Each structure stands twice: as C-alpha cells, then as structure tokens.
Tab-separated table of C-alpha atoms in Angstrom:
chain	number	residue	atom	x	y	z
A	247	MET	CA	-0.017	0.005	-0.010
A	248	ARG	CA	1.273	3.439	-0.870
A	249	VAL	CA	-0.404	6.464	0.840
A	250	HIS	CA	-0.430	9.697	-0.960
A	251	LEU	CA	-1.078	12.928	1.004
A	252	LEU	CA	-1.728	16.314	-0.996
A	253	ASP	CA	-1.322	19.815	-0.075
A	254	GLY	CA	-4.549	21.090	-1.099
A	255	THR	CA	-3.720	24.540	-0.575
A	256	TYR	CA	-0.519	24.715	-2.539
A	257	GLU	CA	-2.269	22.939	-5.360
A	258	LEU	CA	-5.095	25.735	-5.330
A	259	PHE	CA	-2.523	28.489	-5.423
A	260	ARG	CA	-0.605	26.555	-8.111
A	261	HIS	CA	-3.641	26.100	-10.382
A	262	PHE	CA	-5.061	29.612	-9.858
A	263	TYR	CA	-1.968	31.051	-11.437
A	264	ALA	CA	-1.432	28.331	-14.060
A	265	VAL	CA	-5.052	27.944	-15.638
A	266	PRO	CA	-7.340	30.244	-17.454
A	267	LYS	CA	-10.031	31.974	-15.616
A	268	GLN	CA	-13.202	29.963	-15.709
A	269	PRO	CA	-16.580	30.896	-14.174
A	270	ASP	CA	-19.238	28.350	-13.032
A	271	THR	CA	-22.932	28.419	-13.865
A	272	THR	CA	-23.655	31.084	-11.219
A	273	GLY	CA	-20.712	33.184	-12.498
A	274	HIS	CA	-18.326	32.582	-9.802
A	275	GLU	CA	-14.649	31.901	-10.556
A	276	VAL	CA	-13.653	28.357	-10.126
A	277	GLY	CA	-10.691	27.793	-12.623
A	278	ALA	CA	-8.388	26.808	-9.687
A	279	ILE	CA	-10.875	24.475	-8.274
A	280	VAL	CA	-11.546	22.639	-11.897
A	281	GLY	CA	-7.702	22.517	-12.044
A	282	VAL	CA	-7.231	20.821	-8.815
A	283	LEU	CA	-10.139	18.398	-9.374
A	284	GLY	CA	-8.537	17.409	-12.686
A	285	SER	CA	-5.077	16.953	-10.988
A	286	VAL	CA	-6.392	14.691	-8.330
A	287	LEU	CA	-8.393	12.687	-10.853
A	288	GLY	CA	-5.076	12.135	-12.709
A	289	MET	CA	-3.613	10.752	-9.614
A	290	LEU	CA	-6.593	8.320	-9.113
A	291	GLU	CA	-6.644	7.265	-12.788
A	292	GLY	CA	-2.742	6.720	-12.272
A	293	GLY	CA	-3.471	4.102	-9.517
A	294	THR	CA	-3.317	6.201	-6.312
A	295	THR	CA	-5.459	3.966	-3.965
A	296	HIS	CA	-5.140	5.693	-0.620
A	297	LEU	CA	-5.522	9.553	-0.605
A	298	GLY	CA	-5.739	12.501	1.891
A	299	VAL	CA	-5.892	16.046	1.076
A	300	ALA	CA	-5.010	18.735	3.656
A	301	THR	CA	-6.344	22.464	3.193
A	302	ASP	CA	-6.093	25.634	5.131
A	303	HIS	CA	-9.822	26.359	5.833
A	304	VAL	CA	-8.485	29.639	7.231
A	305	ILE	CA	-4.832	30.930	6.511
A	306	GLU	CA	-4.294	32.013	10.159
A	307	SER	CA	-3.430	29.453	12.662
A	308	PHE	CA	-2.192	29.110	16.355
A	309	ARG	CA	1.287	30.237	14.961
A	310	ASN	CA	-0.241	33.799	14.525
A	311	ASP	CA	-0.507	34.100	18.278
A	312	LEU	CA	3.247	33.191	18.567
A	313	TRP	CA	4.579	35.678	15.991
A	314	PRO	CA	2.831	38.797	14.837
A	315	GLY	CA	4.462	38.756	11.436
A	316	TYR	CA	3.188	35.144	10.663
A	317	LYS	CA	1.402	34.802	7.329
A	318	THR	CA	-2.213	35.970	6.992
A	319	GLY	CA	-4.673	36.015	4.206
A	320	GLU	CA	-3.671	39.614	3.577
A	321	GLY	CA	-2.776	40.127	-0.034
A	322	VAL	CA	-4.452	36.960	-1.278
A	323	GLU	CA	-6.601	37.697	-4.379
A	324	PRO	CA	-10.349	37.653	-3.550
A	325	ASP	CA	-11.078	35.169	-6.470
A	326	LEU	CA	-8.567	32.849	-5.031
A	327	LEU	CA	-9.658	33.144	-1.405
A	328	ALA	CA	-13.296	32.559	-2.574
A	329	GLN	CA	-12.288	29.090	-3.895
A	330	PHE	CA	-10.744	27.812	-0.587
A	331	HIS	CA	-14.042	26.416	1.089
A	332	PRO	CA	-15.742	25.264	-2.228
A	333	LEU	CA	-12.628	23.210	-3.083
A	334	GLU	CA	-13.066	21.267	0.317
A	335	ASP	CA	-16.642	20.729	-0.625
A	336	THR	CA	-15.973	19.510	-4.251
A	337	LEU	CA	-13.235	17.117	-3.049
A	338	ASP	CA	-15.547	15.756	-0.491
A	339	ALA	CA	-18.081	15.002	-3.080
A	340	MET	CA	-15.659	13.371	-5.311
A	341	GLY	CA	-15.225	10.883	-2.324
A	342	VAL	CA	-11.656	12.220	-1.370
A	343	LYS	CA	-10.729	12.352	2.435
A	344	VAL	CA	-10.234	16.117	3.036
A	345	TRP	CA	-8.700	17.615	6.431
A	346	ALA	CA	-9.837	21.281	6.563
A	347	MET	CA	-7.503	23.031	9.077
A	348	VAL	CA	-8.513	25.973	11.277
A	349	GLU	CA	-6.387	25.972	14.375
A	350	PHE	CA	-3.623	24.027	12.855
A	351	GLU	CA	-2.201	24.263	9.190
A	352	ALA	CA	-2.463	22.040	6.296
A	353	ASP	CA	1.258	21.128	6.724
A	354	ASP	CA	0.455	19.913	10.248
A	355	ALA	CA	-2.273	17.720	8.982
A	356	LEU	CA	0.150	16.338	6.284
A	357	ALA	CA	2.879	15.685	8.912
A	358	ALA	CA	0.475	13.956	11.221
A	359	ALA	CA	-0.937	11.753	8.461
A	360	ALA	CA	2.333	10.772	7.221
A	361	HIS	CA	3.566	9.945	10.794
A	362	LEU	CA	0.515	7.932	11.597
A	363	ALA	CA	0.483	6.136	8.205
A	364	ALA	CA	4.300	5.191	8.219
A	365	GLN	CA	3.577	3.287	11.625
A	366	SER	CA	1.487	0.719	9.879
A	367	PRO	CA	3.115	-2.494	8.565
A	368	GLN	CA	0.478	-2.361	5.591
A	369	VAL	CA	2.036	0.804	4.307
A	370	GLU	CA	5.061	0.444	1.747
A	371	GLN	CA	5.605	4.044	1.299
A	372	VAL	CA	4.157	7.493	2.152
A	373	ILE	CA	4.382	10.247	-0.412
A	374	ILE	CA	3.815	13.631	0.624
A	375	CYS	CA	2.787	15.578	-2.342
A	376	THR	CA	4.111	19.280	-1.879
A	377	PRO	CA	7.338	21.014	-2.726
A	378	ASP	CA	7.164	22.927	0.613
A	379	LYS	CA	10.370	22.804	2.382
A	380	ASP	CA	8.716	22.571	5.651
A	381	LEU	CA	7.604	19.046	5.052
A	382	SER	CA	11.213	17.910	4.403
A	383	GLN	CA	11.226	17.365	8.294
A	384	CYS	CA	8.757	14.489	7.848
A	385	VAL	CA	11.023	12.620	5.267
A	386	SER	CA	12.367	9.307	6.523
A	387	GLY	CA	14.687	7.064	4.533
A	388	GLU	CA	12.703	5.804	1.476
A	389	ARG	CA	9.655	5.190	3.671
A	390	ILE	CA	8.328	8.746	3.848
A	391	VAL	CA	9.260	11.012	0.816
A	392	GLN	CA	8.379	14.289	-0.686
A	393	LEU	CA	7.053	14.702	-4.270
A	394	ASP	CA	7.059	17.714	-6.258
A	395	ARG	CA	4.375	16.912	-8.756
A	396	ARG	CA	4.990	20.013	-10.885
A	397	LYS	CA	8.595	19.202	-11.253
A	398	ARG	CA	8.171	15.371	-10.939
A	399	GLU	CA	10.850	15.084	-8.493
A	400	THR	CA	10.822	12.830	-5.380
A	401	ARG	CA	13.125	13.745	-2.505
A	402	ASN	CA	13.998	10.911	-0.091
A	403	GLU	CA	16.235	11.527	3.094
A	404	GLN	CA	19.462	11.434	0.973
A	405	GLY	CA	17.684	14.163	-1.097
A	406	VAL	CA	17.002	16.300	1.819
A	407	VAL	CA	20.618	16.186	2.787
A	408	ALA	CA	21.614	16.951	-0.655
A	409	ARG	CA	19.316	19.982	-1.031
A	410	PHE	CA	19.696	21.700	2.409
A	411	GLY	CA	22.885	20.265	3.807
A	412	VAL	CA	21.153	18.720	6.921
A	413	GLY	CA	19.028	15.751	7.504
A	414	PRO	CA	15.205	15.933	8.140
A	415	LYS	CA	15.460	16.280	12.027
A	416	SER	CA	17.339	19.654	11.503
A	417	ILE	CA	15.088	21.319	9.031
A	418	PRO	CA	13.164	23.228	11.845
A	419	ASP	CA	16.428	24.521	13.116
A	420	TYR	CA	17.585	25.358	9.564
A	421	LEU	CA	14.514	27.231	8.758
A	422	ALA	CA	14.903	29.188	12.141
A	423	LEU	CA	18.271	30.351	11.066
A	424	VAL	CA	17.601	31.254	7.338
A	425	GLY	CA	13.987	32.360	7.906
A	426	ASP	CA	10.895	31.563	5.696
A	427	SER	CA	9.605	34.603	3.810
A	428	ALA	CA	6.523	32.621	2.605
A	429	ASP	CA	5.547	32.204	6.415
A	430	GLY	CA	6.525	35.441	7.506
A	431	TYR	CA	9.553	34.958	9.864
A	432	PRO	CA	12.860	36.454	8.922
A	433	GLY	CA	15.536	34.154	10.626
A	434	ILE	CA	18.707	35.278	12.201
A	435	PRO	CA	20.568	38.173	10.542
A	436	GLY	CA	23.483	36.965	8.521
A	437	TRP	CA	22.718	33.367	8.499
A	438	GLY	CA	22.429	31.910	5.104
A	439	GLU	CA	21.909	28.673	3.696
A	440	LYS	CA	25.656	27.580	3.496
A	441	ALA	CA	26.446	28.580	6.929
A	442	SER	CA	23.390	27.039	8.398
A	443	GLY	CA	23.803	23.858	6.668
A	444	THR	CA	27.453	23.656	7.755
A	445	LEU	CA	26.746	24.096	11.363
A	446	LEU	CA	23.617	22.065	11.652
A	447	ALA	CA	25.213	19.180	9.944
A	448	ARG	CA	27.795	19.114	12.538
A	449	TYR	CA	25.718	20.028	15.677
A	450	GLU	CA	22.190	19.131	14.417
A	451	HIS	CA	20.129	21.353	16.698
A	452	LEU	CA	20.570	25.097	17.891
A	453	GLU	CA	21.210	24.069	21.528
A	454	ARG	CA	24.280	22.023	20.526
A	455	ILE	CA	26.007	24.998	18.488
A	456	PRO	CA	28.540	26.418	20.934
A	457	PRO	CA	27.997	29.878	22.090
A	458	THR	CA	31.358	31.261	20.766
A	459	ALA	CA	32.756	30.801	17.281
A	460	SER	CA	36.097	29.717	18.932
A	461	ALA	CA	34.563	26.557	19.908
A	462	TRP	CA	33.146	25.688	16.737
A	463	ASP	CA	35.115	22.772	14.956
A	464	VAL	CA	33.891	23.595	11.485
A	465	SER	CA	34.820	26.532	9.417
A	466	VAL	CA	32.431	29.010	8.074
A	467	ARG	CA	32.945	32.576	6.771
A	468	GLY	CA	32.176	35.351	9.289
A	469	ALA	CA	32.113	32.854	12.199
A	470	ALA	CA	32.377	35.476	14.788
A	471	ARG	CA	29.751	37.651	13.473
A	472	LEU	CA	27.303	34.782	12.853
A	473	SER	CA	27.988	33.534	16.545
A	474	ALA	CA	27.314	36.864	17.899
A	475	ALA	CA	24.200	37.276	16.113
A	476	LEU	CA	22.921	33.947	17.137
A	477	GLU	CA	23.711	34.570	20.852
A	478	GLN	CA	21.983	37.841	20.660
A	479	ASP	CA	18.757	36.406	18.976
A	480	ARG	CA	18.900	32.773	20.383
A	481	PRO	CA	15.409	33.117	22.069
A	482	LEU	CA	14.111	34.375	18.708
A	483	ALA	CA	15.773	31.567	16.900
A	484	LEU	CA	13.994	29.108	19.211
A	485	LEU	CA	10.817	30.759	18.693
A	486	PHE	CA	11.161	30.497	14.927
A	487	ARG	CA	12.131	26.750	15.202
A	488	LYS	CA	8.880	26.419	17.147
A	489	LEU	CA	7.044	28.123	14.198
A	490	ALA	CA	8.628	25.847	11.848
A	491	THR	CA	8.109	22.530	13.594
A	492	LEU	CA	5.115	20.723	12.272
A	493	ARG	CA	2.701	19.071	14.563
A	494	THR	CA	2.188	15.264	14.513
A	495	ASP	CA	-0.489	15.220	16.961
A	496	VAL	CA	-3.448	16.591	14.929
A	497	PRO	CA	-6.367	14.255	14.474
A	498	VAL	CA	-6.514	13.013	10.984
A	499	PHE	CA	-7.742	9.592	10.725
A	500	GLU	CA	-8.267	6.397	13.006
A	501	ASN	CA	-7.770	3.703	10.198
A	502	LEU	CA	-6.120	3.752	6.983
A	503	ASP	CA	-9.184	2.516	5.118
A	504	GLU	CA	-10.568	6.023	5.511
A	505	LEU	CA	-8.126	7.085	2.860
A	506	ARG	CA	-9.196	4.394	0.223
A	507	TRP	CA	-10.925	6.066	-2.653
A	508	ARG	CA	-14.158	4.329	-3.507
A	509	GLY	CA	-15.136	6.608	-6.186
A	510	PRO	CA	-17.387	9.665	-6.280
A	511	THR	CA	-20.423	10.173	-4.337
A	512	PRO	CA	-23.758	10.961	-6.337
A	513	ALA	CA	-23.533	14.528	-5.269
A	514	PHE	CA	-20.462	14.907	-7.605
A	515	GLU	CA	-22.465	14.743	-10.669
A	516	GLN	CA	-24.389	17.747	-9.836
A	517	VAL	CA	-21.002	19.439	-8.665
A	518	THR	CA	-19.426	18.974	-12.059
A	519	GLN	CA	-22.406	20.170	-13.791
A	520	ARG	CA	-22.495	23.404	-11.812
A	521	LEU	CA	-18.754	23.896	-12.322
A	522	GLY	CA	-19.446	23.600	-16.114
A	523	VAL	CA	-17.207	20.401	-16.368
A	524	PRO	CA	-19.544	17.302	-16.516
A	525	ALA	CA	-16.651	15.317	-18.220
A	526	LEU	CA	-15.105	15.152	-14.774
A	527	TRP	CA	-18.024	13.094	-13.583
A	528	ASP	CA	-17.435	10.614	-16.256
A	529	ARG	CA	-13.597	10.407	-15.691
A	530	ALA	CA	-14.259	9.756	-11.938
A	531	ARG	CA	-16.679	6.902	-12.712
A	532	ARG	CA	-14.360	5.285	-15.102
A	533	ALA	CA	-11.581	5.705	-12.447
A	534	ALA	CA	-13.508	3.963	-9.696
A	535	ARG	CA	-14.237	1.131	-12.141
C-alpha cells in the first residue's frame, strides 16, 4: 500500500496562477478548483488508492499568536480566497478524504498523517505531495518521501541532505536560522543557507551549537559575526524553530481504510454540472471502475 498525502492549499494556489479563468454556472470563478479536481483525478487514474488532502480552511493558525508577522490572508486575491471552501466541498463530493484545518495548518495535517501512516506495517511508502520545504522534516529514508508533482521530483532522506545540507530532523532548526519569507519570519541576521547547513550538519540542533565561534570545530565565513548574531537572538531562533516545527498530534484518521478512494459520491455529478465540467463526472466513474 502506498499512501499519498496532498497539499490542497498549494495545489489551489498553483492552479490559480496556471490555468485560465473559468466561471461556474452562477458566475463565480472556479478555474483553480477545476484544475485541482482534474489533477487529483489524474492521480486516481494513475493508480493512487489511498489519498488524503489537507487544506487551510483559514490561513491563520495558532502560530499567529506566537509571532505577529506570521502569514495571514492579507494580499491573497479575492477570487483565489473565495475558492478555498468550495474546493473542500467538491473534493468531499468526489469521495476524497479532506482535512480542513482551522487551528492548525494544512502542513500539520500532512505531517500527522505521514507519521501515523508510516507506523502501519501495511504501508510500503508514504508520499507527501508538496514542494514545501517545511515538509522535508517529515521525510524518513525511503519510507516517507516528498514529491514535487509539478517538477516530477521525489526527495528521499538523502535528497533532503543534498538540498539543504542537513537531515530531516534539523530542518526546523535550519529554517529558524535562514527564515521563511513565505511564512513570515525572517530568521537570524547574516545566517544564510551555506552557514546554516554547515553548522547544523555538525551540531544538528540550535542548542548544540557552541555559544562562541572559537569553539566551533567546522569552518564558516564570518563565524564571529554569525556567532554574535545567534547569541543575541537565540530566544528568537528558538521561537522561529517552534514556528517551523510541524505538529504530528493533529487528529487526521483512525484507520487507513478512511483514505481508500471508493469513487465519487452521487453529489459529484451535480457539482461537475455546476462547475461546467461534466466530463469530470465521467472520468471519476471510469477511474472508480
């Protein structure tokens, strides 16, 4: 059994900027929804049997209470934002398991589902379908991998090390140092990818990095300056790591059978008619057979 976990929010953004505008029968913009549905159907037609999709029902989460600059829905185009909730409903009608996150984020649901699925001896592999670097912390050997569907690139644990210079367990520490502009936290001044990768490859976590550069047994350019910046902002670095650390205790499913796709519900036919793409109903029924 292979379990596929899809970042629905990322897919919605990706298709919003990649496909032509398309109104439904009521005049509302649904181009991104149609794009995501077609993409998910492509997965099912390609042999995906167990699938869960995580979405951000709201963009804000508990992390906004921890850091005032954390990402919000500000600046998101209204036509895109208006498709968030309808996407969840249409995927549900298609018969796909959906986790719509409110207090937590879609990334947390993906992390929790990957952690839970990987514990089952029935599961050969868990495939997290998103290029988001946050999810690299969930990768484990070949058992849990990350797939960038747009680039058709799969990243296993060795791939994480090749990309970031550190293993999956150090990804939250790495992001704490370099920052994540997409999530709205800046990292520690002066700390770039190379220095962060070098230090964390040696010390693994922030607490293990010696407080003075003279005690470092790896060489990085500007070590004294970097050490001073980290010591000055160490509490901030620990906070940023907390922001970057995904939660694996989010309720997602009790039994893997919940993720098995059994075909579209009868409501999906009406959904596709309203969206103006009745051919998706025929595709879904054929895929189910």
